């Protein structure tokens, strides 16, 4: 899994840094949640978008919980551009998410979808902490509402 892989990289980095076996070895891990981009498929938002296009009833779990587990394609491009052009010389693992969490009910209301079926799901959504990437790379990620509504305009 991704967490096992991340742990192994961190262990490798820490062990070799202590032994001075590596010079200038850096890595940056980027955790990307639900990617919102033009032709994306197989995430829950793209499947809801498809259901809307076929006039099917939308199913949502925890519609009133705050949500920011999106990642806007323009933000990903901006982050990678910043890392590459600034030649980042540190090792970290970052989460990417959107700013200003909003409930799914409110988000779907922005695109005029107010009728949906509430379903049960084991775990409520968790807000993603993305503070470090904004601070370290000096970027401002898109708002949840902007990323969501822009995706539905594609």
JSON list of C-alpha atoms in Angstrom, two decimals:
[
{"chain": "A", "resi": 1, "resn": "UNK", "atom": "CA", "xyz": [0.00, 0.00, 0.00]},
{"chain": "A", "resi": 2, "resn": "UNK", "atom": "CA", "xyz": [1.01, 3.62, -0.28]},
{"chain": "A", "resi": 3, "resn": "UNK", "atom": "CA", "xyz": [1.57, 3.99, 3.47]},
{"chain": "A", "resi": 4, "resn": "UNK", "atom": "CA", "xyz": [3.95, 1.01, 3.56]},
{"chain": "A", "resi": 5, "resn": "UNK", "atom": "CA", "xyz": [5.85, 2.45, 0.60]},
{"chain": "A", "resi": 6, "resn": "UNK", "atom": "CA", "xyz": [6.06, 5.87, 2.24]},
{"chain": "A", "resi": 7, "resn": "UNK", "atom": "CA", "xyz": [7.35, 4.33, 5.48]},
{"chain": "A", "resi": 8, "resn": "UNK", "atom": "CA", "xyz": [10.04, 2.39, 3.60]},
{"chain": "A", "resi": 9, "resn": "UNK", "atom": "CA", "xyz": [11.25, 5.52, 1.81]},
{"chain": "A", "resi": 10, "resn": "UNK", "atom": "CA", "xyz": [11.38, 7.45, 5.08]},
{"chain": "A", "resi": 11, "resn": "UNK", "atom": "CA", "xyz": [13.31, 4.62, 6.78]},
{"chain": "A", "resi": 12, "resn": "UNK", "atom": "CA", "xyz": [15.75, 4.41, 3.87]},
{"chain": "A", "resi": 13, "resn": "UNK", "atom": "CA", "xyz": [16.27, 8.15, 3.93]},
{"chain": "A", "resi": 14, "resn": "UNK", "atom": "CA", "xyz": [16.76, 8.39, 7.72]},
{"chain": "A", "resi": 15, "resn": "UNK", "atom": "CA", "xyz": [19.13, 5.39, 7.96]},
{"chain": "A", "resi": 16, "resn": "UNK", "atom": "CA", "xyz": [21.31, 6.48, 5.07]},
{"chain": "A", "resi": 17, "resn": "UNK", "atom": "CA", "xyz": [21.34, 10.12, 6.14]},
{"chain": "A", "resi": 18, "resn": "UNK", "atom": "CA", "xyz": [22.66, 9.09, 9.56]},
{"chain": "A", "resi": 19, "resn": "UNK", "atom": "CA", "xyz": [25.34, 6.92, 7.98]},
{"chain": "A", "resi": 20, "resn": "UNK", "atom": "CA", "xyz": [26.22, 9.69, 5.52]},
{"chain": "A", "resi": 21, "resn": "UNK", "atom": "CA", "xyz": [25.87, 7.18, 2.70]},
{"chain": "A", "resi": 22, "resn": "UNK", "atom": "CA", "xyz": [23.81, 9.44, 0.53]},
{"chain": "A", "resi": 23, "resn": "UNK", "atom": "CA", "xyz": [24.35, 12.97, -0.64]},
{"chain": "A", "resi": 24, "resn": "UNK", "atom": "CA", "xyz": [21.62, 15.22, -1.91]},
{"chain": "A", "resi": 25, "resn": "UNK", "atom": "CA", "xyz": [18.98, 12.49, -1.78]},
{"chain": "A", "resi": 26, "resn": "UNK", "atom": "CA", "xyz": [15.60, 14.12, -1.45]},
{"chain": "A", "resi": 27, "resn": "UNK", "atom": "CA", "xyz": [12.08, 12.96, -2.09]},
{"chain": "A", "resi": 28, "resn": "UNK", "atom": "CA", "xyz": [8.68, 14.55, -2.03]},
{"chain": "A", "resi": 29, "resn": "UNK", "atom": "CA", "xyz": [5.60, 12.38, -1.70]},
{"chain": "A", "resi": 30, "resn": "UNK", "atom": "CA", "xyz": [2.31, 13.87, -2.85]},
{"chain": "A", "resi": 31, "resn": "UNK", "atom": "CA", "xyz": [-0.93, 12.31, -1.63]},
{"chain": "A", "resi": 32, "resn": "UNK", "atom": "CA", "xyz": [-3.69, 13.12, -4.09]},
{"chain": "A", "resi": 33, "resn": "UNK", "atom": "CA", "xyz": [-7.28, 12.40, -3.00]},
{"chain": "A", "resi": 34, "resn": "UNK", "atom": "CA", "xyz": [-10.21, 12.63, -5.44]},
{"chain": "A", "resi": 35, "resn": "UNK", "atom": "CA", "xyz": [-8.71, 14.32, -8.50]},
{"chain": "A", "resi": 36, "resn": "UNK", "atom": "CA", "xyz": [-11.08, 16.67, -10.28]},
{"chain": "A", "resi": 37, "resn": "UNK", "atom": "CA", "xyz": [-10.06, 16.98, -13.90]},
{"chain": "A", "resi": 38, "resn": "UNK", "atom": "CA", "xyz": [-11.78, 16.83, -17.27]},
{"chain": "A", "resi": 39, "resn": "UNK", "atom": "CA", "xyz": [-11.73, 13.13, -18.18]},
{"chain": "A", "resi": 40, "resn": "UNK", "atom": "CA", "xyz": [-11.26, 11.52, -14.78]},
{"chain": "A", "resi": 41, "resn": "UNK", "atom": "CA", "xyz": [-13.22, 8.34, -14.10]},
{"chain": "A", "resi": 42, "resn": "UNK", "atom": "CA", "xyz": [-13.76, 5.91, -11.25]},
{"chain": "A", "resi": 43, "resn": "UNK", "atom": "CA", "xyz": [-13.93, 8.20, -8.27]},
{"chain": "A", "resi": 44, "resn": "UNK", "atom": "CA", "xyz": [-17.12, 8.91, -6.42]},
{"chain": "A", "resi": 45, "resn": "UNK", "atom": "CA", "xyz": [-17.53, 12.44, -7.78]},
{"chain": "A", "resi": 46, "resn": "UNK", "atom": "CA", "xyz": [-17.04, 11.38, -11.41]},
{"chain": "A", "resi": 47, "resn": "UNK", "atom": "CA", "xyz": [-19.59, 8.60, -10.88]},
{"chain": "A", "resi": 48, "resn": "UNK", "atom": "CA", "xyz": [-22.06, 11.08, -9.42]},
{"chain": "A", "resi": 49, "resn": "UNK", "atom": "CA", "xyz": [-21.45, 13.38, -12.39]},
{"chain": "A", "resi": 50, "resn": "UNK", "atom": "CA", "xyz": [-22.20, 10.46, -14.71]},
{"chain": "A", "resi": 51, "resn": "UNK", "atom": "CA", "xyz": [-25.39, 9.67, -12.77]},
{"chain": "A", "resi": 52, "resn": "UNK", "atom": "CA", "xyz": [-26.50, 13.29, -13.09]},
{"chain": "A", "resi": 53, "resn": "UNK", "atom": "CA", "xyz": [-25.91, 13.18, -16.87]},
{"chain": "A", "resi": 54, "resn": "UNK", "atom": "CA", "xyz": [-28.16, 10.07, -17.04]},
{"chain": "A", "resi": 55, "resn": "UNK", "atom": "CA", "xyz": [-30.83, 11.64, -14.79]},
{"chain": "A", "resi": 56, "resn": "UNK", "atom": "CA", "xyz": [-30.30, 9.01, -12.10]},
{"chain": "A", "resi": 57, "resn": "UNK", "atom": "CA", "xyz": [-30.90, 9.65, -8.42]},
{"chain": "A", "resi": 58, "resn": "UNK", "atom": "CA", "xyz": [-27.77, 10.71, -6.53]},
{"chain": "A", "resi": 59, "resn": "UNK", "atom": "CA", "xyz": [-26.69, 8.77, -3.45]},
{"chain": "A", "resi": 60, "resn": "UNK", "atom": "CA", "xyz": [-24.64, 10.50, -0.75]},
{"chain": "A", "resi": 61, "resn": "UNK", "atom": "CA", "xyz": [-23.32, 9.46, 2.64]},
{"chain": "A", "resi": 62, "resn": "UNK", "atom": "CA", "xyz": [-22.86, 12.10, 5.33]},
{"chain": "A", "resi": 63, "resn": "UNK", "atom": "CA", "xyz": [-24.13, 15.00, 3.20]},
{"chain": "A", "resi": 64, "resn": "UNK", "atom": "CA", "xyz": [-23.85, 17.51, 6.06]},
{"chain": "A", "resi": 65, "resn": "UNK", "atom": "CA", "xyz": [-20.25, 16.77, 7.11]},
{"chain": "A", "resi": 66, "resn": "UNK", "atom": "CA", "xyz": [-17.57, 19.19, 6.01]},
{"chain": "A", "resi": 67, "resn": "UNK", "atom": "CA", "xyz": [-15.56, 17.95, 3.07]},
{"chain": "A", "resi": 68, "resn": "UNK", "atom": "CA", "xyz": [-12.28, 18.93, 1.38]},
{"chain": "A", "resi": 69, "resn": "UNK", "atom": "CA", "xyz": [-11.04, 15.63, -0.06]},
{"chain": "A", "resi": 70, "resn": "UNK", "atom": "CA", "xyz": [-10.77, 16.98, -3.58]},
{"chain": "A", "resi": 71, "resn": "UNK", "atom": "CA", "xyz": [-7.78, 18.01, -5.53]},
{"chain": "A", "resi": 72, "resn": "UNK", "atom": "CA", "xyz": [-8.11, 20.38, -8.47]},
{"chain": "A", "resi": 73, "resn": "UNK", "atom": "CA", "xyz": [-5.97, 19.57, -11.51]},
{"chain": "A", "resi": 74, "resn": "UNK", "atom": "CA", "xyz": [-4.68, 23.16, -11.72]},
{"chain": "A", "resi": 75, "resn": "UNK", "atom": "CA", "xyz": [-3.46, 22.93, -8.11]},
{"chain": "A", "resi": 76, "resn": "UNK", "atom": "CA", "xyz": [-1.56, 19.71, -8.82]},
{"chain": "A", "resi": 77, "resn": "UNK", "atom": "CA", "xyz": [0.10, 21.31, -11.85]},
{"chain": "A", "resi": 78, "resn": "UNK", "atom": "CA", "xyz": [1.00, 24.42, -9.80]},
{"chain": "A", "resi": 79, "resn": "UNK", "atom": "CA", "xyz": [2.52, 22.28, -7.02]},
{"chain": "A", "resi": 80, "resn": "UNK", "atom": "CA", "xyz": [4.64, 20.14, -9.35]},
{"chain": "A", "resi": 81, "resn": "UNK", "atom": "CA", "xyz": [5.77, 23.23, -11.25]},
{"chain": "A", "resi": 82, "resn": "UNK", "atom": "CA", "xyz": [6.81, 24.87, -7.98]},
{"chain": "A", "resi": 83, "resn": "UNK", "atom": "CA", "xyz": [8.71, 21.77, -6.84]},
{"chain": "A", "resi": 84, "resn": "UNK", "atom": "CA", "xyz": [10.53, 21.31, -10.16]},
{"chain": "A", "resi": 85, "resn": "UNK", "atom": "CA", "xyz": [11.43, 24.94, -10.87]},
{"chain": "A", "resi": 86, "resn": "UNK", "atom": "CA", "xyz": [12.44, 25.72, -7.30]},
{"chain": "A", "resi": 87, "resn": "UNK", "atom": "CA", "xyz": [14.53, 22.55, -7.09]},
{"chain": "A", "resi": 88, "resn": "UNK", "atom": "CA", "xyz": [13.12, 21.64, -3.68]},
{"chain": "A", "resi": 89, "resn": "UNK", "atom": "CA", "xyz": [15.93, 20.24, -1.55]},
{"chain": "A", "resi": 90, "resn": "UNK", "atom": "CA", "xyz": [13.99, 18.75, 1.33]},
{"chain": "A", "resi": 91, "resn": "UNK", "atom": "CA", "xyz": [12.23, 15.47, 1.94]},
{"chain": "A", "resi": 92, "resn": "UNK", "atom": "CA", "xyz": [8.58, 15.46, 2.91]},
{"chain": "A", "resi": 93, "resn": "UNK", "atom": "CA", "xyz": [5.25, 13.80, 2.25]},
{"chain": "A", "resi": 94, "resn": "UNK", "atom": "CA", "xyz": [2.38, 16.17, 1.57]},
{"chain": "A", "resi": 95, "resn": "UNK", "atom": "CA", "xyz": [-1.39, 15.94, 1.43]},
{"chain": "A", "resi": 96, "resn": "UNK", "atom": "CA", "xyz": [-3.22, 17.95, -1.20]},
{"chain": "A", "resi": 97, "resn": "UNK", "atom": "CA", "xyz": [-6.81, 19.03, -0.63]},
{"chain": "A", "resi": 98, "resn": "UNK", "atom": "CA", "xyz": [-9.00, 22.03, -1.18]},
{"chain": "A", "resi": 99, "resn": "UNK", "atom": "CA", "xyz": [-9.35, 25.07, 1.06]},
{"chain": "A", "resi": 100, "resn": "UNK", "atom": "CA", "xyz": [-12.51, 26.11, 2.85]},
{"chain": "A", "resi": 101, "resn": "UNK", "atom": "CA", "xyz": [-14.27, 22.77, 3.53]},
{"chain": "A", "resi": 102, "resn": "UNK", "atom": "CA", "xyz": [-17.96, 22.66, 2.60]},
{"chain": "A", "resi": 103, "resn": "UNK", "atom": "CA", "xyz": [-20.68, 20.07, 3.10]},
{"chain": "A", "resi": 104, "resn": "UNK", "atom": "CA", "xyz": [-21.62, 17.87, 0.15]},
{"chain": "A", "resi": 105, "resn": "UNK", "atom": "CA", "xyz": [-25.22, 19.08, 0.49]},
{"chain": "A", "resi": 106, "resn": "UNK", "atom": "CA", "xyz": [-24.06, 22.66, -0.02]},
{"chain": "A", "resi": 107, "resn": "UNK", "atom": "CA", "xyz": [-21.74, 21.70, -2.90]},
{"chain": "A", "resi": 108, "resn": "UNK", "atom": "CA", "xyz": [-24.43, 19.83, -4.79]},
{"chain": "A", "resi": 109, "resn": "UNK", "atom": "CA", "xyz": [-26.82, 22.71, -4.14]},
{"chain": "A", "resi": 110, "resn": "UNK", "atom": "CA", "xyz": [-24.35, 24.95, -6.03]},
{"chain": "A", "resi": 111, "resn": "UNK", "atom": "CA", "xyz": [-24.93, 22.85, -9.14]},
{"chain": "A", "resi": 112, "resn": "UNK", "atom": "CA", "xyz": [-28.72, 22.70, -8.53]},
{"chain": "A", "resi": 113, "resn": "UNK", "atom": "CA", "xyz": [-28.83, 19.12, -7.23]},
{"chain": "A", "resi": 114, "resn": "UNK", "atom": "CA", "xyz": [-30.96, 19.10, -4.10]},
{"chain": "A", "resi": 115, "resn": "UNK", "atom": "CA", "xyz": [-32.71, 15.77, -4.39]},
{"chain": "A", "resi": 116, "resn": "UNK", "atom": "CA", "xyz": [-30.55, 12.83, -3.33]},
{"chain": "A", "resi": 117, "resn": "UNK", "atom": "CA", "xyz": [-30.79, 9.65, -1.36]},
{"chain": "A", "resi": 118, "resn": "UNK", "atom": "CA", "xyz": [-28.83, 9.46, 1.87]},
{"chain": "A", "resi": 119, "resn": "UNK", "atom": "CA", "xyz": [-27.01, 6.16, 2.22]},
{"chain": "A", "resi": 120, "resn": "UNK", "atom": "CA", "xyz": [-25.17, 4.63, 5.13]},
{"chain": "A", "resi": 121, "resn": "UNK", "atom": "CA", "xyz": [-21.40, 4.32, 5.04]},
{"chain": "A", "resi": 122, "resn": "UNK", "atom": "CA", "xyz": [-19.14, 3.03, 7.79]},
{"chain": "A", "resi": 123, "resn": "UNK", "atom": "CA", "xyz": [-16.82, 6.01, 8.17]},
{"chain": "A", "resi": 124, "resn": "UNK", "atom": "CA", "xyz": [-17.63, 9.70, 8.00]},
{"chain": "A", "resi": 125, "resn": "UNK", "atom": "CA", "xyz": [-15.31, 11.79, 5.82]},
{"chain": "A", "resi": 126, "resn": "UNK", "atom": "CA", "xyz": [-12.18, 13.22, 7.43]},
{"chain": "A", "resi": 127, "resn": "UNK", "atom": "CA", "xyz": [-10.86, 16.63, 6.64]},
{"chain": "A", "resi": 128, "resn": "UNK", "atom": "CA", "xyz": [-7.46, 16.50, 4.97]},
{"chain": "A", "resi": 129, "resn": "UNK", "atom": "CA", "xyz": [-4.70, 18.54, 6.60]},
{"chain": "A", "resi": 130, "resn": "UNK", "atom": "CA", "xyz": [-2.83, 20.35, 3.85]},
{"chain": "A", "resi": 131, "resn": "UNK", "atom": "CA", "xyz": [-1.35, 23.20, 5.87]},
{"chain": "A", "resi": 132, "resn": "UNK", "atom": "CA", "xyz": [2.27, 22.09, 5.39]},
{"chain": "A", "resi": 133, "resn": "UNK", "atom": "CA", "xyz": [2.23, 22.10, 1.60]},
{"chain": "A", "resi": 134, "resn": "UNK", "atom": "CA", "xyz": [0.81, 25.61, 1.50]},
{"chain": "A", "resi": 135, "resn": "UNK", "atom": "CA", "xyz": [3.36, 26.84, 4.04]},
{"chain": "A", "resi": 136, "resn": "UNK", "atom": "CA", "xyz": [6.46, 25.07, 2.66]},
{"chain": "A", "resi": 137, "resn": "UNK", "atom": "CA", "xyz": [5.78, 25.70, -1.02]},
{"chain": "A", "resi": 138, "resn": "UNK", "atom": "CA", "xyz": [4.05, 29.06, -0.48]},
{"chain": "A", "resi": 139, "resn": "UNK", "atom": "CA", "xyz": [1.01, 28.11, -2.54]},
{"chain": "A", "resi": 140, "resn": "UNK", "atom": "CA", "xyz": [-2.68, 28.75, -2.02]},
{"chain": "A", "resi": 141, "resn": "UNK", "atom": "CA", "xyz": [-4.85, 25.80, -2.97]},
{"chain": "A", "resi": 142, "resn": "UNK", "atom": "CA", "xyz": [-8.27, 26.31, -4.57]},
{"chain": "A", "resi": 143, "resn": "UNK", "atom": "CA", "xyz": [-11.41, 26.46, -2.48]},
{"chain": "A", "resi": 144, "resn": "UNK", "atom": "CA", "xyz": [-13.55, 23.34, -2.27]},
{"chain": "A", "resi": 145, "resn": "UNK", "atom": "CA", "xyz": [-16.45, 25.15, -3.91]},
{"chain": "A", "resi": 146, "resn": "UNK", "atom": "CA", "xyz": [-14.35, 26.48, -6.81]},
{"chain": "A", "resi": 147, "resn": "UNK", "atom": "CA", "xyz": [-12.76, 23.08, -7.55]},
{"chain": "A", "resi": 148, "resn": "UNK", "atom": "CA", "xyz": [-16.11, 21.30, -7.37]},
{"chain": "A", "resi": 149, "resn": "UNK", "atom": "CA", "xyz": [-18.13, 23.74, -9.50]},
{"chain": "A", "resi": 150, "resn": "UNK", "atom": "CA", "xyz": [-15.30, 24.06, -12.06]},
{"chain": "A", "resi": 151, "resn": "UNK", "atom": "CA", "xyz": [-15.21, 20.27, -12.44]},
{"chain": "A", "resi": 152, "resn": "UNK", "atom": "CA", "xyz": [-18.93, 20.17, -13.16]},
{"chain": "A", "resi": 153, "resn": "UNK", "atom": "CA", "xyz": [-18.49, 22.78, -15.92]},
{"chain": "A", "resi": 154, "resn": "UNK", "atom": "CA", "xyz": [-16.22, 20.42, -17.95]}
]
